[in-house]
Coordinates of C-alpha atoms and ligand atoms in Angstrom, one line a residue:
X1 CA 71.3 -50.4 -1.6
X2 CA 69.3 -47.2 -1.6
X3 CA 71.0 -43.9 -2.6
X4 CA 70.0 -42.3 0.6
X5 CA 70.5 -44.3 3.9
X6 CA 67.3 -45.0 5.7
X7 CA 68.4 -43.0 8.8
X8 CA 68.7 -39.9 6.6
X9 CA 65.5 -40.6 4.6
X10 CA 63.5 -40.7 7.9
X11 CA 64.7 -37.2 9.0
X12 CA 62.9 -34.0 8.1
X13 CA 64.5 -30.7 7.0
X14 CA 64.5 -28.0 9.6
X15 CA 61.5 -25.8 9.5
X16 CA 62.4 -22.3 10.4
X17 CA 59.7 -20.5 12.6
X18 CA 57.6 -17.9 10.9
X19 CA 59.1 -14.4 10.7
X20 CA 57.5 -11.4 12.2
X21 CA 56.9 -9.8 8.7
X22 CA 55.2 -13.0 7.5
X23 CA 52.8 -13.1 10.5
X24 CA 52.2 -9.4 10.3
X25 CA 51.1 -9.7 6.6
X26 CA 49.2 -13.0 7.1
X27 CA 47.0 -11.6 9.9
X28 CA 47.0 -7.9 9.0
X29 CA 48.6 -6.9 12.3
X30 CA 50.3 -3.7 13.3
X31 CA 52.5 -5.4 15.9
X32 CA 54.2 -8.7 16.3
X33 CA 56.2 -10.2 19.2
X34 CA 58.5 -13.0 18.1
X35 CA 59.0 -15.1 21.2
X36 CA 59.8 -18.4 19.5
X37 CA 63.5 -18.9 19.2
X38 CA 65.2 -17.7 22.4
X39 CA 66.8 -14.8 20.7
X40 CA 67.9 -11.6 22.3
X41 CA 65.1 -9.0 22.1
X42 CA 67.6 -6.1 22.3
X43 CA 69.2 -7.1 19.0
X44 CA 72.9 -7.6 18.5
X45 CA 75.6 -6.0 20.7
X46 CA 76.3 -2.6 19.1
X47 CA 80.1 -3.3 19.5
X48 CA 79.6 -6.4 17.4
X49 CA 77.8 -4.5 14.7
X50 CA 80.7 -2.0 14.5
X51 CA 83.3 -4.8 14.4
X52 CA 81.5 -6.5 11.5
X53 CA 81.2 -3.3 9.6
X54 CA 85.0 -2.7 10.1
X55 CA 85.9 -6.0 8.5
X56 CA 83.6 -5.8 5.5
X57 CA 86.4 -4.5 3.4
X58 CA 88.5 -7.6 4.0
X59 CA 86.0 -10.4 3.3
X60 CA 87.8 -11.2 0.0
X61 CA 90.3 -12.9 2.3
X62 CA 89.8 -16.4 3.8
X63 CA 89.2 -16.5 7.6
X64 CA 91.8 -17.8 10.0
X65 CA 89.7 -20.6 11.4
X66 CA 88.7 -18.9 14.6
X67 CA 92.2 -18.1 15.9
X68 CA 91.4 -14.6 17.1
X69 CA 88.4 -15.7 19.1
X70 CA 90.2 -18.7 20.5
X71 CA 93.0 -16.4 21.7
X72 CA 90.6 -14.0 23.4
X73 CA 88.7 -16.8 25.1
X74 CA 91.8 -18.5 26.3
X75 CA 92.9 -15.2 27.9
X76 CA 89.4 -14.5 29.4
X77 CA 89.1 -18.0 30.9
X78 CA 92.7 -18.4 31.9
X79 CA 93.3 -21.4 29.7
X80 CA 95.4 -22.3 26.7
X81 CA 94.4 -21.7 23.1
X82 CA 94.8 -25.5 22.6
X83 CA 91.8 -26.0 24.9
X84 CA 89.5 -23.8 22.9
X85 CA 87.6 -24.2 19.6
X86 CA 85.4 -21.8 17.7
X87 CA 82.7 -22.7 15.2
X88 CA 79.6 -21.8 13.3
X89 CA 77.4 -21.7 16.3
X90 CA 77.5 -24.3 19.0
X91 CA 75.5 -26.5 16.6
X92 CA 78.4 -26.3 14.2
X93 CA 80.6 -27.7 16.9
X94 CA 78.1 -30.4 17.8
X95 CA 78.2 -31.4 14.2
X96 CA 82.0 -31.7 14.4
X97 CA 81.8 -33.7 17.6
X98 CA 79.5 -36.2 16.0
X99 CA 81.8 -36.6 13.0
X100 CA 84.9 -36.8 15.1
X101 CA 84.0 -39.2 17.9
X102 CA 81.2 -41.5 16.7
X103 CA 81.9 -44.7 15.0
X104 CA 79.5 -47.3 13.6
X105 CA 77.9 -49.2 16.4
X106 CA 78.3 -46.4 19.0
X107 CA 75.4 -45.1 20.9
X108 CA 74.5 -41.6 22.2
X109 CA 72.5 -41.1 25.3
X110 CA 70.5 -38.1 26.5
X111 CA 67.1 -37.2 27.9
X112 CA 63.7 -37.5 26.2
X113 CA 62.8 -34.3 24.3
X114 CA 66.4 -33.1 24.3
X115 CA 67.5 -30.1 22.2
X116 CA 66.3 -31.0 18.7
X117 CA 69.5 -29.8 17.0
X118 CA 71.5 -32.5 18.9
X119 CA 68.9 -35.2 18.1
X120 CA 68.9 -34.5 14.4
X121 CA 72.7 -34.4 14.2
X122 CA 73.1 -37.6 16.1
X123 CA 70.5 -39.4 14.1
X124 CA 72.1 -38.2 10.8
X125 CA 75.1 -40.3 11.8
X126 CA 73.0 -43.4 11.8
X127 CA 73.9 -44.4 15.4
X128 CA 71.5 -45.6 18.1
X129 CA 69.9 -42.6 19.9
X130 CA 68.8 -43.6 23.4
X131 CA 67.0 -41.4 25.9
X132 CA 65.6 -41.6 29.5
X133 CA 62.5 -39.7 30.7
X134 CA 62.6 -36.4 32.5
X135 CA 62.2 -36.4 36.3
X136 CA 59.9 -33.5 37.0
X137 CA 61.1 -31.8 33.8
X138 CA 64.7 -32.1 34.9
X139 CA 67.5 -34.3 33.5
X140 CA 67.3 -37.5 35.5
X141 CA 71.1 -37.9 35.9
X142 CA 70.7 -41.0 38.1
X143 CA 68.7 -42.8 35.4
X144 CA 71.2 -41.6 32.7
X145 CA 74.1 -43.0 34.7
X146 CA 72.2 -46.3 35.0
X147 CA 71.5 -46.4 31.2
X148 CA 75.2 -46.3 30.2
X149 CA 76.3 -49.5 28.4
X150 CA 79.5 -50.6 26.7
X151 CA 78.4 -49.0 23.4
X152 CA 77.6 -45.6 24.9
X153 CA 80.0 -43.0 23.4
X154 CA 78.5 -39.6 23.9
X155 CA 76.2 -38.3 26.7
X156 CA 74.6 -35.0 25.9
X157 CA 73.5 -32.7 28.7
X158 CA 72.2 -29.2 28.2
X159 CA 72.4 -27.0 31.3
X160 CA 70.1 -25.0 31.4
X161 CA 68.1 -27.3 29.3
X162 CA 66.1 -26.4 26.2
X163 CA 63.1 -26.6 26.1
X164 CA 62.3 -27.1 29.8
X165 CA 64.6 -24.2 31.1
X166 CA 65.6 -26.3 34.1
X167 CA 69.1 -26.9 35.5
X168 CA 70.9 -29.7 37.3
X169 CA 73.1 -28.8 40.3
X170 CA 76.8 -29.2 40.9
X171 CA 76.1 -31.9 43.4
X172 CA 74.0 -33.9 41.0
X173 CA 76.6 -33.6 38.3
X174 CA 79.4 -34.6 40.6
X175 CA 77.5 -37.7 41.7
X176 CA 76.7 -38.5 38.0
X177 CA 80.3 -38.1 36.8
X178 CA 81.5 -40.8 39.2
X179 CA 79.5 -43.3 37.2
X180 CA 80.7 -42.2 33.7
X181 CA 83.6 -44.3 32.2
X182 CA 86.5 -42.3 30.8
X183 CA 85.8 -43.6 27.3
X184 CA 82.4 -41.8 27.2
X185 CA 82.4 -38.2 26.1
X186 CA 80.1 -35.8 28.0
X187 CA 78.9 -32.8 26.0
X188 CA 77.9 -30.0 28.4
X189 CA 75.9 -27.7 26.2
X190 CA 75.7 -24.3 28.0
X191 CA 74.0 -22.3 25.3
X192 CA 72.1 -20.5 28.2
X193 CA 75.1 -20.4 30.6
X194 CA 75.0 -16.6 31.2
X195 CA 71.4 -16.6 32.3
X196 CA 72.1 -19.3 35.0
X197 CA 75.6 -18.6 36.1
X198 CA 74.7 -16.6 39.2
X199 CA 72.3 -19.3 40.5
X200 CA 74.3 -20.8 43.4
X201 CA 73.6 -24.4 42.7
X202 CA 74.5 -24.0 39.0
X203 CA 77.7 -25.8 38.2
X204 CA 80.3 -23.8 36.3
X205 CA 81.6 -26.4 34.0
X206 CA 85.0 -24.5 33.7
X207 CA 85.7 -26.3 37.0
X208 CA 85.1 -29.6 35.3
X209 CA 88.1 -29.7 33.0
X210 CA 88.0 -33.5 32.9
X211 CA 89.5 -35.3 29.9
X212 CA 86.2 -36.5 28.6
X213 CA 84.0 -33.3 29.1
X214 CA 83.5 -30.7 26.4
X215 CA 81.7 -27.4 27.3
X216 CA 79.8 -25.6 24.5
X217 CA 78.7 -22.0 24.6
X218 CA 77.3 -19.6 22.1
X219 CA 77.0 -16.0 21.0
X220 CA 73.5 -16.7 19.7
X221 CA 71.5 -16.0 22.9
X222 CA 72.6 -13.3 25.4
X223 CA 75.0 -11.7 22.9
X224 CA 72.3 -11.4 20.2
X225 CA 74.3 -12.9 17.4
X226 CA 72.1 -15.9 16.3
X227 CA 72.2 -14.8 12.7
X228 CA 76.0 -14.5 12.6
X229 CA 76.6 -18.2 13.6
X230 CA 79.3 -18.1 16.2
X231 CA 79.9 -20.5 19.1
X232 CA 82.8 -21.9 21.1
X233 CA 83.9 -24.8 23.2
X234 CA 86.4 -25.8 25.9
X235 CA 88.0 -29.2 26.3
X236 CA 91.1 -31.2 26.8
X237 CA 93.7 -30.4 24.1
X238 CA 93.5 -34.0 22.8
X239 CA 89.8 -33.6 22.1
X240 CA 90.3 -30.1 20.5
X241 CA 93.1 -31.3 18.3
X242 CA 90.9 -34.0 16.9
X243 CA 88.0 -31.7 16.4
X244 CA 90.2 -29.3 14.5
X245 CA 91.1 -32.1 12.1
X246 CA 87.4 -32.5 11.1
X247 CA 86.2 -28.9 11.4
X248 CA 85.7 -27.0 8.1
X249 CA 88.9 -25.0 7.9
X250 CA 87.2 -21.7 7.3
X251 CA 84.6 -21.7 9.9
X252 CA 83.7 -19.5 11.7
X253 CA 83.4 -16.7 9.0
X254 CA 85.4 -13.6 9.3
X255 CA 82.3 -11.5 10.2
X256 CA 81.1 -14.0 12.8
X257 CA 84.5 -14.2 14.5
X258 CA 84.8 -10.4 14.6
X259 CA 81.3 -10.1 16.0
X260 CA 82.1 -12.7 18.7
X261 CA 85.3 -11.0 19.8
X262 CA 83.6 -7.6 20.1
X263 CA 80.5 -9.0 21.8
X264 CA 82.6 -10.6 24.5
X265 CA 84.0 -7.2 25.4
X266 CA 80.6 -5.6 25.6
X267 CA 79.9 -6.0 29.3
X268 CA 77.3 -3.2 29.3
X269 CA 75.2 -5.0 26.7
X270 CA 75.6 -8.3 28.6
X271 CA 74.4 -6.7 31.8
X272 CA 71.4 -4.9 30.1
X273 CA 70.4 -8.2 28.4
X274 CA 70.6 -10.2 31.6
X275 CA 68.6 -7.6 33.5
X276 CA 65.9 -7.5 30.9
X277 CA 65.7 -11.3 30.9
X278 CA 65.4 -11.6 34.7
X279 CA 62.5 -9.1 34.6
X280 CA 60.9 -10.9 31.7
X281 CA 61.2 -14.4 33.3
X282 CA 59.6 -13.1 36.5
X283 CA 56.8 -11.3 34.7
X284 CA 56.0 -14.2 32.4
X285 CA 56.2 -16.8 35.1
X286 CA 54.1 -14.9 37.6
X287 CA 51.6 -13.5 35.0
X288 CA 51.0 -16.8 33.4
X289 CA 50.6 -18.6 36.7
X290 CA 48.1 -16.0 37.8
X291 CA 46.0 -17.0 34.7
X292 CA 46.2 -20.6 36.0
X293 CA 48.8 -22.0 33.6
X294 CA 51.4 -24.5 34.6
X295 CA 54.9 -23.0 34.1
X296 CA 58.1 -24.9 34.6
X297 CA 60.5 -22.7 36.7
X298 CA 63.2 -21.6 34.2
X299 CA 66.9 -20.5 34.5
X300 CA 67.2 -19.6 30.9
X301 CA 65.6 -17.0 28.6
X302 CA 62.3 -18.8 28.0
X303 CA 59.6 -20.6 29.9
X304 CA 57.9 -23.9 29.1
X305 CA 54.1 -24.0 29.5
X306 CA 52.5 -27.4 30.2
X307 CA 48.9 -27.6 28.8
X308 CA 46.5 -30.4 29.7
X309 CA 46.6 -31.9 26.2
X310 CA 47.9 -31.5 22.7
X311 CA 44.7 -30.0 21.3
X312 CA 44.8 -27.1 23.8
X313 CA 48.5 -26.5 23.2
X314 CA 47.9 -26.3 19.4
X315 CA 44.9 -24.0 20.0
X316 CA 46.8 -21.7 22.2
X317 CA 49.6 -21.5 19.6
X318 CA 47.2 -20.5 16.8
X319 CA 45.2 -18.1 19.0
X320 CA 48.4 -16.3 20.0
X321 CA 49.6 -16.1 16.4
X322 CA 46.4 -14.4 15.4
X323 CA 47.1 -11.8 18.0
X324 CA 50.7 -11.3 16.8
X325 CA 52.6 -13.5 19.2
X326 CA 54.8 -16.1 17.8
X327 CA 55.7 -18.9 20.3
X328 CA 57.2 -22.4 19.8
X329 CA 54.9 -25.4 19.9
X330 CA 56.8 -28.4 21.1
X331 CA 55.1 -31.3 19.3
X332 CA 58.1 -31.8 17.1
X333 CA 60.2 -32.4 20.2
X334 CA 57.8 -35.1 21.4
X335 CA 56.0 -32.8 23.9
X336 CA 52.7 -32.1 22.1
X337 CA 51.0 -30.7 25.2
X338 CA 53.8 -28.1 25.8
X339 CA 54.7 -24.8 24.3
X340 CA 57.8 -22.6 24.9
X341 CA 57.7 -18.8 25.2
X342 CA 61.0 -16.8 25.0
X343 CA 61.3 -13.6 27.0
X344 CA 61.0 -10.5 24.9
X345 CA 61.2 -6.7 25.6
X346 CA 59.0 -5.5 28.5
X347 CA 56.4 -4.6 25.9
X348 CA 56.5 -8.0 24.3
X349 CA 56.1 -9.8 27.6
X350 CA 53.1 -7.6 28.5
X351 CA 51.6 -8.1 25.0
X352 CA 51.9 -11.9 25.5
X353 CA 50.4 -12.1 29.0
X354 CA 47.5 -9.7 28.0
X355 CA 46.8 -11.8 24.9
X356 CA 46.5 -15.0 26.9
X357 CA 44.3 -13.2 29.5
X358 CA 41.9 -12.5 26.7
X359 CA 41.6 -16.2 25.7
X360 CA 39.7 -18.9 27.4
X361 CA 42.7 -21.0 28.4
X362 CA 42.0 -24.1 30.4
X363 CA 43.3 -23.9 33.9
X364 CA 45.8 -26.4 35.0
X365 CA 47.3 -27.2 38.4
X366 CA 50.6 -25.4 39.2
X367 CA 53.9 -27.3 39.1
Ligands
PLP1 C1 70.6 -26.1 24.1 C2 71.0 -25.4 22.8 N1 72.1 -25.7 22.3 C3 72.6 -25.2 21.2 C4 71.8 -24.2 20.5 C5 72.3 -23.7 19.2 O1 73.0 -22.6 19.4 P1 73.8 -22.0 18.2 O2 73.0 -20.9 17.6 O3 75.1 -21.5 18.8 O4 74.1 -23.1 17.2 C6 70.6 -23.9 21.0 C7 69.7 -22.9 20.3 O5 68.5 -22.8 20.4 C8 70.1 -24.5 22.2 O6 68.9 -24.2 22.7

């Protein structure tokens, strides 16, 4: 019996993207635009920074397990504290879900090239990880419903989806849900919820408070707190109670929780961030299409570009890096001919489009 199980041995440690400073040094650049990790280009909410500073003097004390944030969220969403969980980012909560609900012999089901964080966490549990192909870069909910078997335990849906940026509609979800047995847990990962919430066909999962659905959201994206590690979820109290048994008792950290509570109240920052993103999405989508690139229409804070082949996608990634633009190649997700570009400041977005204009990029048909 090997010391490390084969399903762990076959995984690879997460490779963080290159930092702006590193790229600046490597290529002797005066300016770098980091458009690789769907972070908020405005930085953190100022109220969150103040709140963290205020609690620095008490970090010799253990945190209270997310109680303050759960209370605030319960009030904000008109639900009970027993229906809310807080954790170290939404990935922290996904990790708890995997440990709480999956047993040996269970299977998880999702789309091809789903959010990598989910794939790695599910595979690290050693269970079967099954996927169905995208339909036109969207989750194929009909195919997913058809792929459910007696071993299926978790179905993972990100809406909007990373890395495609696409959403499924309320109508599609309602139709899908009718086919899902109650013994199957649906994770609705809404890391990019705020960007899509005003799109009329977008389903607000707070209306789906079914017993087998858990909604996950995060402060890492529009609230600019990716480095603090703070996320939350809503579900039936039976699910939350069991998650709380498995969760590390002291996550989220005191600083992360204080940042989250403050960020939630910072409506001005939220508004500014959403406006900037809407402008950025339009600018990148239109600007890159004008150059002739294939852009998948996005409802999140990034766009996916589909290149004719893997060589051209890798070439574009390198060429942009040399000009100080860090984007995310998607080969590791199983999409070697695709790249993902996050929206930045207005300057970053312009920097990116101008840099691509200068290159000889192959022209591809529009989506
Ligand atoms: C779909 C999706 N879910 C979850 C996460 C992780 O978010 P967090 O920082 O809250 O762990 C990301 C981050 O990129 C994401 O794209």
